[in-house]
Amino acid sequence: MGAGTGGAGGGDAGGELRLERPGLPGGRGAPAAGRSGGPPARGPVAVSRPRRADRRGRPRRFARRGRRGERPGPLRTGAPGGDPGSSVAPGERRGPADRPRRNLCRGAAVTAFLDERSSLPYCPGCGHSHVLRALDAAIQRSGVEPRSVVLVTDIGCVGLADRLFPSLHTVHALHGRAAAVACGMQVYAAGAGAAPVKPIVLVGDGGATIGLLHLVHAAQLDADVTVLVHNNLVYGMTGGQHSGFTPEGLPTTTTPGGNPVPPIDLAGVLAAAGAGYFARSRVPAKELPDRLAAAIARPGFACVELLELCPTFAARVGGVTGKDLGRLAEERGGEGVIFDRPPRRGTMRAQAPPPAPLENPLEPHPSWSALGRTVRVAIGGRAGEGVQSAARLAAAAAALAGLWVAVRTDNPVTQGTGFSLAELALSPDRGEAAVPGSPDLVIAIAPEGMAALGERGWLGEGSPAARTIIDEELPGGDGLVAEREPLVRRFGRRGAALGALALASARGGWFVPDAWRAAAERLPGSRRSGAERVLEEVFGPEGGA
Ligand code: SF4
């Protein structure tokens, strides 16, 4: 590997360029890896000098590409600089994942799991396409039951993979949280005695940076999860920003002078967390399907770091080439299995306690309700005065009466101040019990709730509600037609919402008072006694409004 200095994209001479930063270890003036006979532990990454650059200093090879988002056709129509019709760029070797495989649908390019009837949604030359084809083969070779596989995709370009595997279970997670979602599946499967699942997490280096602790926790748990970290050295989908795994010295859109921070040692971090298995591979590589299959087949936590090329950002901005990926792999400990340890305490399934029976399950009494229509209620009051608790108690009573029910609540992020809203939908028809929709009945307990209901267009002129009830102390307003009731005076501030809903249920024939009482019996301590006082005020001690 040659060594020298210069700008990332400047010059037109051949050879290679070592990116250096003055004043940091391995920067200008520090011994170069090539001269010292071995790469420094935290030295700068060496990237090849682009042979030609455009007027803006971008490597010529990538400068003529369309803008990101104008993604040309499928990889098989021709890799950049390669043979027309080939997905393999010059210098790249064909691997099993590149070969056409059997079609399950006659005349259509459908492999066993990966659906390529339309082009893969990645930029030409993107490593993700190679990985997904290899993953398709790996699932077949691993011997796992396909119905147990759940692809858990993270945010980012690789997250587009879930719709490409239509015959597998897929879940799309929040950015960085895919490993946590996969662990949650295993906790549920183990605790509930459900059928075994095999989550395979597809996460980029950006997601792995954001959710690094989720990877650590999965390793600590030895969760039966396979994590594929698609490390293309930058955040791709969001514009080529540097990640925690960007090599030191590499120019990115957020570090145009070179990344000043050394990359996270993923293998080292996971080894310290007790991970059982870690492998690394460049992409593409002919061994890739087998490397992925070995990780998937292994019980317990397994991680594979995939060093990929993002042509649109890492290559165009940073000048990274396929050869650089090989060099990076060597600097990080080589390719193949880095460590493979026996399970520490067995898999999470073996550790999980047997499922506990549900305490006090709801047992519906369909005879408690003769409701023949859907009822939608919106109730608003002041935070901390029991509005949402009252709606939940009404929902429990409705469920005990055999109705379908949904509740949606809202309040400011401050929780303890401002308004508190609840929407409630009750119906004998499951499909109708969805909260979104115009309320038939609107109830306002306090000024804060009244304002919030008004902002939603549910109070005053134009309100969809057939009936509006407000506390007697609340002011009127333009076009407001409402019945005034002494709700706070009769039930107190903390009981007014429950009193209003109980009165509405009695007048509207939602369900019998025993449904309310049975729901209140399930409340803990003081909440139960408070609710029972209000219900007695409405229905009397013997039942009946
Ligand atoms: S990772 Fe890079 S090359 Fe791949 S699809 Fe995203 S932006 Fe394009």
XYZ file of C-alpha atoms and ligand atoms in Angstrom:
553
model
C 0.000 0.000 0.000
C 1.497 3.275 -1.008
C 1.525 6.332 1.209
C 1.397 10.009 0.410
C -0.554 13.174 1.100
C -3.049 15.238 -0.826
C -6.720 16.063 -1.256
C -9.282 13.365 -1.443
C -10.487 14.057 -4.898
C -7.766 16.235 -6.337
C -5.050 15.412 -8.818
C -5.111 13.032 -11.697
C -2.033 10.986 -11.055
C -2.370 7.296 -10.505
C -1.454 5.507 -7.314
C -3.030 5.632 -3.889
C -3.669 8.314 -1.364
C -3.335 8.102 2.403
C -5.729 10.523 4.055
C -4.080 12.195 6.974
C -5.060 14.696 9.612
C -2.452 16.827 11.337
C -2.345 16.742 15.102
C -4.036 13.374 15.634
C -2.510 9.957 16.120
C -1.646 8.547 12.766
C -2.025 11.947 11.135
C 0.526 13.997 9.259
C 3.967 13.229 10.549
C 3.033 9.916 12.120
C 4.641 6.763 10.728
C 2.605 5.449 7.823
C 1.318 1.910 8.101
C 2.926 0.879 4.861
C 6.334 2.019 6.002
C 6.184 0.654 9.511
C 5.300 -2.779 8.294
C 1.827 -2.972 9.828
C -1.249 -0.822 10.270
C -1.436 1.192 13.483
C -4.303 0.242 15.773
C -6.035 3.588 15.252
C -4.309 4.839 12.170
C -5.952 6.626 9.280
C -7.674 4.594 6.627
C -6.010 4.400 3.278
C -8.246 4.914 0.293
C -7.320 4.742 -3.352
C -6.767 7.991 -5.198
C -9.373 8.393 -7.902
C -7.631 8.472 -11.228
C -9.722 11.299 -12.623
C -11.871 13.958 -11.070
C -14.520 16.311 -12.404
C -14.427 20.102 -12.006
C -15.831 19.845 -8.489
C -13.109 17.449 -7.456
C -15.397 14.425 -7.397
C -14.053 11.141 -8.668
C -14.999 10.912 -12.340
C -16.341 7.396 -11.998
C -19.174 8.552 -9.758
C -19.631 12.162 -10.878
C -21.750 11.237 -13.877
C -24.249 9.242 -11.939
C -27.793 10.488 -11.617
C -28.778 12.183 -8.420
C -29.602 10.051 -5.467
C -33.266 9.218 -5.703
C -33.092 8.858 -9.490
C -32.200 5.254 -9.105
C -31.673 3.620 -12.433
C -32.861 0.171 -13.303
C -31.951 -3.173 -11.839
C -28.423 -4.233 -11.126
C -28.628 -6.906 -13.748
C -28.882 -4.274 -16.472
C -25.216 -3.493 -15.998
C -22.866 -2.532 -13.209
C -20.957 0.743 -13.573
C -18.029 0.198 -15.823
C -18.811 -3.465 -16.203
C -20.160 -5.584 -18.998
C -23.634 -4.700 -20.180
C -26.053 -7.126 -18.636
C -23.702 -7.988 -15.801
C -24.202 -7.089 -12.164
C -20.527 -7.595 -11.447
C -18.185 -4.645 -11.745
C -14.651 -5.028 -13.127
C -12.389 -6.590 -10.574
C -15.272 -8.161 -8.682
C -15.631 -11.903 -8.782
C -18.872 -13.623 -9.472
C -20.188 -15.519 -6.492
C -23.062 -17.943 -6.061
C -25.313 -15.085 -5.049
C -24.848 -13.500 -8.473
C -25.929 -16.546 -10.421
C -29.505 -16.933 -11.570
C -31.316 -19.472 -9.461
C -34.399 -21.573 -9.782
C -37.675 -19.836 -10.307
C -40.659 -20.809 -8.276
C -42.994 -18.983 -10.645
C -42.657 -20.017 -14.262
C -41.357 -17.165 -16.356
C -40.791 -14.810 -13.428
C -37.560 -13.992 -11.592
C -38.706 -15.201 -8.202
C -36.128 -17.088 -6.171
C -37.068 -19.066 -3.099
C -37.665 -15.989 -0.920
C -36.308 -12.877 -2.652
C -38.701 -11.402 -5.177
C -36.767 -9.762 -8.003
C -39.609 -9.510 -10.468
C -39.131 -5.763 -10.205
C -35.645 -4.323 -9.802
C -34.076 -4.107 -6.379
C -34.470 -0.565 -5.073
C -30.775 0.201 -4.603
C -28.282 2.372 -6.450
C -26.163 0.536 -9.038
C -23.282 -1.239 -7.339
C -24.781 -0.954 -3.840
C -23.666 -3.784 -1.585
C -27.185 -4.290 -0.266
C -28.241 -6.039 -3.490
C -25.452 -8.602 -3.115
C -26.278 -9.187 0.538
C -29.976 -9.757 -0.072
C -29.266 -12.304 -2.797
C -26.779 -14.010 -0.490
C -29.301 -13.904 2.353
C -31.867 -15.580 0.141
C -29.449 -18.448 -0.481
C -28.304 -18.499 3.153
C -31.804 -18.993 4.550
C -32.209 -21.969 2.253
C -28.838 -23.431 3.245
C -29.126 -22.756 6.979
C -31.761 -25.407 7.563
C -33.967 -23.094 9.641
C -37.713 -23.455 9.235
C -38.664 -20.602 6.870
C -41.914 -19.979 8.730
C -39.890 -19.228 11.861
C -37.767 -16.568 10.137
C -38.639 -12.938 10.864
C -36.641 -10.307 9.013
C -36.408 -7.297 11.319
C -35.262 -4.342 9.264
C -33.943 -1.052 10.550
C -34.372 2.414 9.078
C -32.122 3.093 6.103
C -31.648 1.809 2.577
C -31.366 -1.748 3.846
C -34.743 -1.283 5.499
C -36.327 -1.461 2.054
C -35.594 -5.195 2.158
C -38.718 -6.261 3.996
C -41.042 -5.873 1.035
C -38.607 -7.856 -1.128
C -39.203 -11.062 0.851
C -42.975 -11.445 0.538
C -43.079 -15.053 1.738
C -41.211 -14.371 5.008
C -42.399 -12.611 8.145
C -41.010 -9.080 8.253
C -41.065 -6.217 10.746
C -39.771 -2.698 10.126
C -38.347 -1.136 13.282
C -37.473 2.379 14.388
C -33.974 3.637 13.673
C -31.443 1.660 15.678
C -34.075 -0.425 17.466
C -34.258 -3.510 15.236
C -32.159 -5.636 17.613
C -34.380 -4.621 20.540
C -37.500 -5.600 18.583
C -35.915 -8.953 17.717
C -35.032 -9.575 21.380
C -38.601 -8.710 22.333
C -39.851 -11.386 19.952
C -37.642 -13.950 21.625
C -38.735 -12.874 25.109
C -42.367 -13.252 24.064
C -41.801 -16.557 22.283
C -39.921 -17.975 25.260
C -42.290 -16.630 27.915
C -45.530 -17.481 26.132
C -44.394 -20.869 24.931
C -45.039 -19.740 21.360
C -43.622 -21.420 18.278
C -39.874 -20.812 17.833
C -38.874 -17.725 15.883
C -35.585 -16.888 14.212
C -35.249 -13.110 13.929
C -32.662 -11.920 11.420
C -31.857 -8.253 11.957
C -30.825 -6.155 8.954
C -29.264 -2.949 10.221
C -26.854 -0.436 8.713
C -23.793 1.044 10.366
C -25.890 4.128 11.134
C -28.553 2.071 12.897
C -25.864 0.087 14.686
C -24.393 3.388 15.897
C -27.737 4.681 17.149
C -28.731 1.369 18.707
C -25.344 0.050 19.775
C -26.595 -0.690 23.279
C -29.383 -2.844 21.839
C -26.719 -4.970 20.140
C -24.786 -5.135 23.402
C -27.909 -6.169 25.297
C -28.793 -8.836 22.730
C -25.262 -10.207 23.115
C -25.531 -10.128 26.916
C -28.820 -12.038 26.755
C -27.386 -14.460 24.207
C -30.715 -13.953 22.453
C -31.292 -16.299 19.533
C -30.964 -13.454 17.050
C -28.779 -13.109 13.959
C -27.671 -9.529 13.333
C -26.324 -8.501 9.939
C -24.600 -5.123 10.238
C -24.434 -3.640 6.746
C -21.384 -1.479 7.288
C -20.957 0.715 4.224
C -19.105 3.282 6.351
C -21.745 6.044 6.143
C -25.433 6.760 6.641
C -26.684 6.163 3.088
C -30.374 7.003 2.981
C -30.009 10.271 4.886
C -27.202 11.682 2.757
C -23.783 10.165 3.416
C -23.166 11.404 6.949
C -20.398 9.745 8.955
C -21.399 7.021 11.400
C -19.709 5.515 14.419
C -18.100 2.988 12.056
C -16.670 5.453 9.533
C -12.898 4.971 9.245
C -10.749 7.704 10.683
C -9.749 10.179 8.011
C -12.489 9.262 5.526
C -14.215 12.291 3.962
C -17.994 12.172 4.247
C -20.691 14.777 3.689
C -20.468 15.774 7.363
C -16.690 15.402 7.659
C -15.395 16.819 4.371
C -11.915 17.170 5.862
C -11.903 13.547 6.989
C -13.596 11.820 9.914
C -11.631 12.865 13.015
C -12.892 9.989 15.187
C -11.659 6.398 15.085
C -14.317 3.784 14.279
C -16.031 1.687 16.919
C -14.510 -1.764 17.244
C -17.762 -3.710 16.845
C -16.183 -7.132 17.334
C -14.396 -5.916 20.459
C -17.519 -4.333 21.943
C -19.635 -7.432 21.346
C -16.896 -9.752 22.580
C -16.770 -7.752 25.815
C -20.563 -8.071 26.072
C -20.287 -11.848 25.899
C -21.438 -12.381 22.311
C -21.086 -15.966 21.186
C -20.345 -15.481 17.502
C -18.903 -12.786 15.303
C -17.965 -13.021 11.645
C -16.927 -10.491 9.046
C -17.145 -10.455 5.283
C -16.554 -8.121 2.419
C -19.383 -7.710 -0.043
C -19.493 -9.235 -2.583
C -17.675 -12.440 -1.687
C -18.254 -15.948 -2.944
C -18.258 -17.196 0.658
C -20.982 -14.754 1.673
C -24.022 -17.095 1.485
C -22.230 -19.742 3.549
C -21.022 -17.172 6.079
C -24.554 -15.907 6.541
C -25.972 -19.442 6.668
C -23.518 -20.412 9.422
C -24.541 -17.412 11.528
C -28.254 -18.063 10.993
C -27.980 -21.766 11.780
C -26.147 -21.121 15.031
C -28.390 -20.894 18.130
C -27.908 -17.816 20.273
C -26.602 -14.377 19.402
C -24.580 -14.111 16.199
C -23.393 -10.997 14.402
C -21.928 -10.655 10.921
C -20.260 -7.395 9.934
C -20.671 -6.859 6.196
C -18.190 -4.400 4.733
C -20.037 -2.974 1.762
C -19.701 -0.208 -0.762
C -22.139 2.691 -0.884
C -21.263 4.010 -4.362
C -23.430 7.079 -3.977
C -21.724 8.451 -0.876
C -18.761 6.455 0.467
C -17.356 6.049 -3.048
C -18.338 9.388 -4.568
C -17.487 11.554 -1.562
C -14.866 9.445 0.163
C -13.319 7.718 -2.846
C -13.722 4.283 -1.236
C -13.218 1.308 -3.562
C -13.771 -2.414 -3.265
C -10.064 -2.877 -2.557
C -10.329 -0.509 0.384
C -12.984 -2.762 1.892
C -10.551 -5.659 1.839
C -7.910 -3.496 3.480
C -10.370 -2.365 6.144
C -11.318 -5.982 6.819
C -7.664 -6.850 7.346
C -7.165 -3.877 9.669
C -10.149 -5.010 11.744
C -9.055 -8.596 12.182
C -9.686 -10.234 8.821
C -12.647 -12.042 7.309
C -14.522 -15.191 8.264
C -15.344 -16.214 11.814
C -13.638 -13.865 14.273
C -14.818 -15.718 17.363
C -17.206 -18.597 18.057
C -17.815 -19.453 21.694
C -20.119 -22.045 23.218
C -23.370 -20.630 24.624
C -22.745 -19.115 28.040
C -25.981 -20.036 29.752
C -27.973 -21.503 26.922
C -30.259 -19.489 24.710
C -32.879 -17.097 25.988
C -35.518 -19.776 25.349
C -33.797 -22.113 27.798
C -33.465 -19.340 30.390
C -37.010 -18.031 30.187
C -39.390 -18.867 33.034
C -42.584 -20.751 32.187
C -45.475 -18.464 31.244
C -47.519 -17.239 34.192
C -51.321 -17.521 33.949
C -53.228 -14.272 33.488
C -54.541 -12.874 36.745
C -58.223 -12.007 36.882
C -58.967 -12.292 33.142
C -61.949 -10.406 31.732
C -64.995 -12.623 31.371
C -67.613 -10.888 29.220
C -71.311 -11.045 30.079
C -73.084 -10.351 26.770
C -76.435 -10.106 28.571
C -75.215 -6.878 30.245
C -75.599 -4.855 27.060
C -78.313 -4.511 24.429
C -76.500 -1.734 22.575
C -77.353 -1.970 18.888
C -75.241 0.893 17.534
C -71.755 2.388 17.788
C -71.269 5.113 20.390
C -68.393 7.586 20.117
C -67.632 9.914 23.005
C -65.018 12.632 23.443
C -64.439 13.933 26.961
C -62.091 16.749 27.940
C -60.935 18.088 31.270
C -57.884 19.133 33.242
C -54.774 16.946 33.584
C -54.693 14.987 36.823
C -58.467 15.006 37.358
C -59.244 11.478 36.211
C -60.502 12.022 32.650
C -58.432 9.259 31.054
C -58.924 6.904 34.025
C -62.687 7.349 33.709
C -62.561 6.524 29.997
C -60.517 3.383 30.700
C -62.997 2.296 33.374
C -65.848 2.809 30.913
C -63.903 0.740 28.374
C -63.405 -2.078 30.894
C -67.109 -2.003 31.758
C -68.017 -2.144 28.063
C -65.668 -5.082 27.493
C -67.193 -6.893 30.482
C -70.581 -6.298 28.853
C -69.364 -8.015 25.690
C -68.905 -4.876 23.570
C -65.953 -4.056 21.324
C -64.184 -1.001 22.605
C -61.320 1.343 21.782
C -59.835 4.231 23.750
C -57.504 6.987 22.607
C -56.090 9.567 25.000
C -54.189 12.801 24.569
C -52.482 15.311 26.827
C -49.535 17.719 26.627
C -46.049 16.297 27.113
C -45.980 17.982 30.506
C -48.465 15.298 31.681
C -49.473 16.990 34.959
C -50.690 20.330 33.577
C -52.955 21.499 30.776
C -55.711 19.502 29.132
C -56.541 15.822 29.283
C -58.640 14.233 26.538
C -60.082 10.793 25.974
C -61.978 9.365 23.029
C -64.042 6.265 23.541
C -65.734 4.041 20.965
C -68.142 1.262 21.984
C -69.833 -1.054 19.548
C -71.437 -4.479 19.248
C -69.629 -4.650 15.880
C -65.889 -5.285 16.024
C -65.182 -3.427 12.796
C -66.945 -0.302 14.013
C -65.075 -0.001 17.297
C -62.381 2.301 15.988
C -61.776 5.587 17.753
C -61.022 7.899 14.816
C -64.244 9.483 13.746
C -66.599 12.200 14.787
C -67.918 11.951 18.352
C -71.683 11.672 18.876
C -71.378 12.893 22.446
C -68.953 15.557 23.710
C -68.396 16.221 27.411
C -66.359 19.121 28.841
C -65.409 19.127 32.518
C -62.855 21.966 32.790
C -61.736 24.998 30.719
C -58.548 23.247 29.535
C -60.536 20.330 28.149
C -63.105 22.659 26.645
C -60.370 24.510 24.744
C -58.819 21.266 23.496
C -62.199 19.949 22.321
C -62.823 23.270 20.581
C -59.458 23.110 18.781
C -60.504 19.773 17.320
C -63.771 21.245 16.051
C -65.885 19.179 18.422
C -67.443 22.070 20.351
C -69.493 24.995 19.141
C -70.558 25.784 15.626
C -69.887 22.949 13.201
C -69.499 20.317 15.890
C -70.486 16.849 14.650
C -71.823 15.876 18.083
C -75.545 15.288 18.454
C -75.254 16.097 22.128
C -72.877 18.249 24.171
C -72.703 18.306 27.958
C -70.560 20.824 29.860
C -70.069 21.540 33.529
C -72.370 24.254 34.833
C -69.434 26.548 35.677
C -67.975 26.602 32.174
C -68.549 29.638 29.948
C -70.641 29.529 26.808
C -69.248 30.440 23.409
C -70.132 31.305 19.868
C -72.629 28.828 18.540
C -72.256 26.538 21.548
C -75.429 24.594 22.244
C -74.842 22.498 25.330
C -76.611 21.006 28.293
C -75.196 22.275 31.573
C -74.847 19.816 34.419
C -73.481 20.233 37.968
C -70.782 17.640 37.307
C -68.009 19.040 39.540
C -70.464 20.117 42.251
C -72.066 16.672 42.327
C -69.061 14.337 41.882
C -66.068 16.502 42.841
C -63.167 17.487 40.556
C -61.643 14.004 40.450
C -64.991 12.255 40.021
C -66.669 14.560 37.496
C -65.475 12.716 34.375
C -66.516 9.314 35.697
C -69.843 10.709 36.866
C -70.474 12.236 33.434
C -69.686 8.968 31.615
C -71.775 6.899 34.035
C -74.742 9.254 33.564
C -74.293 9.082 29.782
C -74.210 5.273 29.863
C -77.403 5.136 31.920
C -79.228 7.584 29.646
C -77.916 5.992 26.455
C -78.462 2.372 27.507
C -74.833 1.380 26.873
C -74.751 -1.418 29.480
C -76.129 -2.279 32.918
C -74.743 -0.748 36.157
C -73.306 -4.142 37.146
C -70.797 -3.794 34.308
C -69.536 -0.562 35.916
C -69.382 -2.184 39.334
C -67.523 -5.230 38.025
C -65.015 -2.957 36.305
C -64.542 -0.879 39.468
C -63.889 -4.039 41.515
C -60.781 -4.615 39.429
C -59.244 -1.265 40.436
C -56.636 -1.115 43.190
C -57.228 0.419 46.658
C -58.228 4.077 46.835
C -59.019 4.268 43.133
C -61.596 1.544 43.601
C -63.287 3.225 46.571
C -63.329 6.585 44.763
C -64.926 5.047 41.668
C -67.475 3.131 43.732
C -68.559 6.356 45.474
C -69.238 8.019 42.134
C -71.080 4.970 40.760
C -73.252 4.826 43.874
C -74.085 8.509 43.417
C -75.232 7.745 39.849
C -76.858 4.326 40.178
C -77.665 4.085 43.893
C -76.598 1.220 46.157
C -78.958 -1.321 44.688
C -78.303 -0.653 40.997
C -80.462 1.163 38.488
C -80.100 4.844 37.602
S -26.588 2.526 0.712
Fe -25.757 4.099 -0.683
S -25.560 3.064 -2.663
Fe -26.906 1.798 -1.401
S -28.977 2.455 -1.938
Fe -28.327 3.653 -0.143
S -27.444 5.553 -0.968
Fe -27.564 4.051 -2.661
